[in-house]
């Protein structure tokens, strides 16, 4: 009679063989499920893999690159968001405001309505010096737009205090949205931006 390895009984080896088959089948199912998930979430995974590498920074957007479906604005003044809406004609916008810029945000929302642009959400930041608050607000605004089926999104970081712009930029990078800034001269007599000199500048573009 042939002696089994280690002197274990045939029954034990049978159990081990069956256990190995079950583990193999389980790993195969996990691999298949992982492949399906990776395919469905390929854009999110790509954004995560390439986050904070900034392959396309600075300069200007190509003309066809500014056809965004939705734009999130950090709000301080009315002139810049109004100008951007007229230039880019998005189907939807979202506003991240402070208590001080609430009136400006209301005017922007009214202007959007007159241009047949929907306002998907408004988010108020209680501490404009805390970039984390703005980061969370912008991320929520972008998610809300994507939940409504919008694909090409951008964040305008022109308005608001510097920490707000930083928080908005971080959210845009995390969510895979373009980031833009509007450069313009300032009219000292009228005490507002001279939008006749305005241009859209690229901070970061999703490749």
CSV table of C-alpha atoms in Angstrom, one decimal:
chain,number,residue,atom,x,y,z
A,1,UNK,CA,0.0,0.0,0.0
A,2,UNK,CA,1.4,3.4,-1.0
A,3,UNK,CA,2.1,5.7,2.0
A,4,UNK,CA,0.6,9.2,1.7
A,5,UNK,CA,2.8,12.2,2.0
A,6,UNK,CA,3.5,13.2,5.7
A,7,UNK,CA,1.6,10.1,6.6
A,8,UNK,CA,-1.8,12.0,6.3
A,9,UNK,CA,-4.9,10.0,5.4
A,10,UNK,CA,-6.4,10.0,2.0
A,11,UNK,CA,-9.5,11.7,3.5
A,12,UNK,CA,-7.4,14.7,4.7
A,13,UNK,CA,-5.8,15.0,1.2
A,14,UNK,CA,-9.2,14.9,-0.3
A,15,UNK,CA,-10.4,17.8,1.9
A,16,UNK,CA,-7.3,19.8,1.1
A,17,UNK,CA,-7.9,19.2,-2.7
A,18,UNK,CA,-11.5,20.3,-2.5
A,19,UNK,CA,-10.5,23.4,-0.4
A,20,UNK,CA,-7.9,24.3,-3.0
A,21,UNK,CA,-10.5,24.1,-5.8
A,22,UNK,CA,-12.9,26.4,-3.8
A,23,UNK,CA,-10.1,28.9,-3.1
A,24,UNK,CA,-9.1,28.9,-6.8
A,25,UNK,CA,-12.7,29.5,-7.9
A,26,UNK,CA,-13.1,32.3,-5.4
A,27,UNK,CA,-9.9,34.0,-6.6
A,28,UNK,CA,-11.2,33.7,-10.2
A,29,UNK,CA,-14.5,35.3,-9.3
A,30,UNK,CA,-12.7,38.1,-7.4
A,31,UNK,CA,-10.4,38.7,-10.4
A,32,UNK,CA,-13.4,38.8,-12.8
A,33,UNK,CA,-15.3,41.2,-10.5
A,34,UNK,CA,-12.2,43.4,-10.1
A,35,UNK,CA,-11.9,43.5,-13.9
A,36,UNK,CA,-15.5,44.5,-14.4
A,37,UNK,CA,-15.2,47.2,-11.6
A,38,UNK,CA,-12.0,48.6,-13.1
A,39,UNK,CA,-13.7,48.9,-16.5
A,40,UNK,CA,-16.7,50.7,-15.1
A,41,UNK,CA,-14.6,53.0,-12.9
A,42,UNK,CA,-11.7,53.4,-15.4
A,43,UNK,CA,-12.0,57.2,-15.5
A,44,UNK,CA,-11.9,57.5,-11.7
A,45,UNK,CA,-9.0,55.1,-11.5
A,46,UNK,CA,-7.1,57.0,-14.2
A,47,UNK,CA,-7.7,60.3,-12.4
A,48,UNK,CA,-6.4,58.7,-9.2
A,49,UNK,CA,-3.3,57.3,-10.8
A,50,UNK,CA,-2.4,60.6,-12.5
A,51,UNK,CA,-3.5,62.9,-9.7
A,52,UNK,CA,-1.3,65.9,-8.9
A,53,UNK,CA,1.1,65.3,-11.8
A,54,UNK,CA,-0.3,68.3,-13.7
A,55,UNK,CA,0.6,67.3,-17.3
A,56,UNK,CA,-1.3,70.2,-18.8
A,57,UNK,CA,-0.7,73.4,-16.8
A,58,UNK,CA,-0.8,77.0,-17.7
A,59,UNK,CA,-1.3,78.7,-21.1
A,60,UNK,CA,-4.7,78.9,-22.8
A,61,UNK,CA,-7.3,76.4,-23.5
A,62,UNK,CA,-7.9,75.4,-27.1
A,63,UNK,CA,-11.2,76.9,-28.4
A,64,UNK,CA,-13.0,73.6,-28.4
A,65,UNK,CA,-11.7,72.8,-24.9
A,66,UNK,CA,-13.9,75.5,-23.3
A,67,UNK,CA,-17.2,73.9,-24.3
A,68,UNK,CA,-17.9,72.7,-20.7
A,69,UNK,CA,-21.2,71.2,-19.7
A,70,UNK,CA,-20.9,72.6,-16.2
A,71,UNK,CA,-18.8,75.2,-14.4
A,72,UNK,CA,-18.4,75.7,-10.7
A,73,UNK,CA,-17.6,79.3,-9.6
A,74,UNK,CA,-16.0,80.5,-6.4
A,75,UNK,CA,-17.9,83.8,-6.0
A,76,UNK,CA,-16.7,87.2,-4.9
A,77,UNK,CA,-17.8,89.6,-7.7
A,78,UNK,CA,-20.5,89.4,-10.4
A,79,UNK,CA,-18.6,90.4,-13.5
A,80,UNK,CA,-16.4,87.4,-14.1
A,81,UNK,CA,-18.9,84.6,-13.8
A,82,UNK,CA,-21.4,86.6,-16.0
A,83,UNK,CA,-18.7,87.0,-18.6
A,84,UNK,CA,-17.6,83.3,-18.5
A,85,UNK,CA,-21.2,82.1,-18.8
A,86,UNK,CA,-21.7,84.2,-21.9
A,87,UNK,CA,-18.4,83.0,-23.4
A,88,UNK,CA,-18.7,79.3,-22.6
A,89,UNK,CA,-22.5,78.9,-22.5
A,90,UNK,CA,-22.6,75.9,-20.1
A,91,UNK,CA,-25.8,74.1,-19.5
A,92,UNK,CA,-25.4,74.3,-15.8
A,93,UNK,CA,-23.4,76.1,-13.1
A,94,UNK,CA,-22.9,75.8,-9.4
A,95,UNK,CA,-21.8,78.6,-7.0
A,96,UNK,CA,-19.6,78.5,-3.9
A,97,UNK,CA,-20.1,81.7,-1.9
A,98,UNK,CA,-19.6,83.3,1.4
A,99,UNK,CA,-21.9,85.4,3.5
A,100,UNK,CA,-20.2,88.5,2.1
A,101,UNK,CA,-20.7,87.3,-1.5
A,102,UNK,CA,-24.2,86.0,-1.1
A,103,UNK,CA,-25.7,89.1,-2.9
A,104,UNK,CA,-23.3,88.6,-5.8
A,105,UNK,CA,-24.2,84.9,-6.0
A,106,UNK,CA,-27.9,85.8,-6.3
A,107,UNK,CA,-27.2,88.2,-9.1
A,108,UNK,CA,-25.2,85.5,-10.9
A,109,UNK,CA,-28.0,83.0,-10.5
A,110,UNK,CA,-30.5,85.6,-12.0
A,111,UNK,CA,-28.1,86.2,-14.9
A,112,UNK,CA,-27.8,82.4,-15.4
A,113,UNK,CA,-31.6,82.1,-15.6
A,114,UNK,CA,-31.8,84.8,-18.2
A,115,UNK,CA,-29.2,82.8,-20.3
A,116,UNK,CA,-31.2,79.6,-19.8
A,117,UNK,CA,-28.4,78.1,-17.7
A,118,UNK,CA,-29.5,76.0,-14.7
A,119,UNK,CA,-28.0,76.5,-11.3
A,120,UNK,CA,-27.5,73.0,-9.9
A,121,UNK,CA,-26.5,74.0,-6.4
A,122,UNK,CA,-25.3,76.8,-4.2
A,123,UNK,CA,-22.9,76.2,-1.3
A,124,UNK,CA,-22.0,78.7,1.4
A,125,UNK,CA,-18.5,78.6,3.0
A,126,UNK,CA,-18.6,79.9,6.5
A,127,UNK,CA,-14.8,80.3,6.8
A,128,UNK,CA,-13.2,81.5,3.5
A,129,UNK,CA,-9.8,81.2,5.1
A,130,UNK,CA,-10.2,77.4,5.4
A,131,UNK,CA,-9.4,75.7,2.1
A,132,UNK,CA,-10.9,72.5,3.3
A,133,UNK,CA,-14.4,73.9,3.4
A,134,UNK,CA,-14.2,75.2,-0.1
A,135,UNK,CA,-12.6,71.9,-1.3
A,136,UNK,CA,-15.6,70.0,0.2
A,137,UNK,CA,-18.1,72.4,-1.3
A,138,UNK,CA,-16.6,72.3,-4.8
A,139,UNK,CA,-16.4,68.5,-4.7
A,140,UNK,CA,-20.1,68.3,-3.7
A,141,UNK,CA,-21.0,70.7,-6.5
A,142,UNK,CA,-19.0,68.6,-9.1
A,143,UNK,CA,-20.6,65.4,-7.9
A,144,UNK,CA,-24.0,66.9,-8.1
A,145,UNK,CA,-23.4,67.8,-11.7
A,146,UNK,CA,-22.1,64.4,-12.6
A,147,UNK,CA,-25.1,62.8,-10.9
A,148,UNK,CA,-27.2,64.9,-13.4
A,149,UNK,CA,-25.3,63.4,-16.3
A,150,UNK,CA,-22.8,66.2,-17.1
A,151,UNK,CA,-19.4,65.0,-18.3
A,152,UNK,CA,-17.1,68.0,-19.1
A,153,UNK,CA,-16.7,70.0,-16.0
A,154,UNK,CA,-14.6,73.0,-15.0
A,155,UNK,CA,-13.9,75.0,-11.9
A,156,UNK,CA,-13.3,78.8,-12.1
A,157,UNK,CA,-11.1,79.8,-9.2
A,158,UNK,CA,-11.0,83.5,-10.1
A,159,UNK,CA,-13.4,84.6,-7.3
A,160,UNK,CA,-13.0,84.4,-3.6
A,161,UNK,CA,-10.0,84.6,-1.3
A,162,UNK,CA,-6.8,82.8,-2.0
A,163,UNK,CA,-7.6,79.8,0.4
A,164,UNK,CA,-10.9,79.4,-1.4
A,165,UNK,CA,-9.1,79.2,-4.8
A,166,UNK,CA,-6.6,76.7,-3.4
A,167,UNK,CA,-9.4,74.5,-2.0
A,168,UNK,CA,-11.4,74.7,-5.3
A,169,UNK,CA,-8.3,73.7,-7.2
A,170,UNK,CA,-7.7,70.7,-5.0
A,171,UNK,CA,-11.3,69.6,-5.5
A,172,UNK,CA,-11.0,70.0,-9.2
A,173,UNK,CA,-7.9,67.8,-9.4
A,174,UNK,CA,-9.5,65.1,-7.1
A,175,UNK,CA,-12.7,65.1,-9.2
A,176,UNK,CA,-11.0,65.2,-12.6
A,177,UNK,CA,-12.3,68.6,-13.7
A,178,UNK,CA,-10.5,71.4,-15.6
A,179,UNK,CA,-9.4,74.5,-13.6
A,180,UNK,CA,-9.6,78.0,-15.1
A,181,UNK,CA,-8.8,81.5,-14.2
A,182,UNK,CA,-10.0,84.7,-15.8
A,183,UNK,CA,-7.3,87.3,-16.3
A,184,UNK,CA,-8.3,90.9,-16.9
A,185,UNK,CA,-7.2,94.5,-16.3
A,186,UNK,CA,-8.8,96.4,-13.4
A,187,UNK,CA,-10.7,99.6,-14.1
A,188,UNK,CA,-9.6,101.9,-11.3
A,189,UNK,CA,-12.2,104.5,-12.1
A,190,UNK,CA,-15.2,102.1,-12.1
A,191,UNK,CA,-13.5,99.9,-9.4
A,192,UNK,CA,-14.3,96.7,-11.2
A,193,UNK,CA,-12.6,94.3,-13.7
A,194,UNK,CA,-12.4,95.6,-17.3
A,195,UNK,CA,-14.0,92.6,-19.0
A,196,UNK,CA,-13.1,94.0,-22.5
A,197,UNK,CA,-9.5,92.8,-21.6
A,198,UNK,CA,-10.6,89.5,-20.2
A,199,UNK,CA,-9.3,86.1,-21.3
A,200,UNK,CA,-9.7,82.5,-19.9
A,201,UNK,CA,-6.4,81.0,-18.7
A,202,UNK,CA,-5.7,77.4,-18.1
A,203,UNK,CA,-4.6,76.4,-14.6
A,204,UNK,CA,-4.9,72.7,-15.1
A,205,UNK,CA,-6.6,70.6,-17.8
A,206,UNK,CA,-7.8,67.0,-17.6
A,207,UNK,CA,-5.9,65.1,-20.4
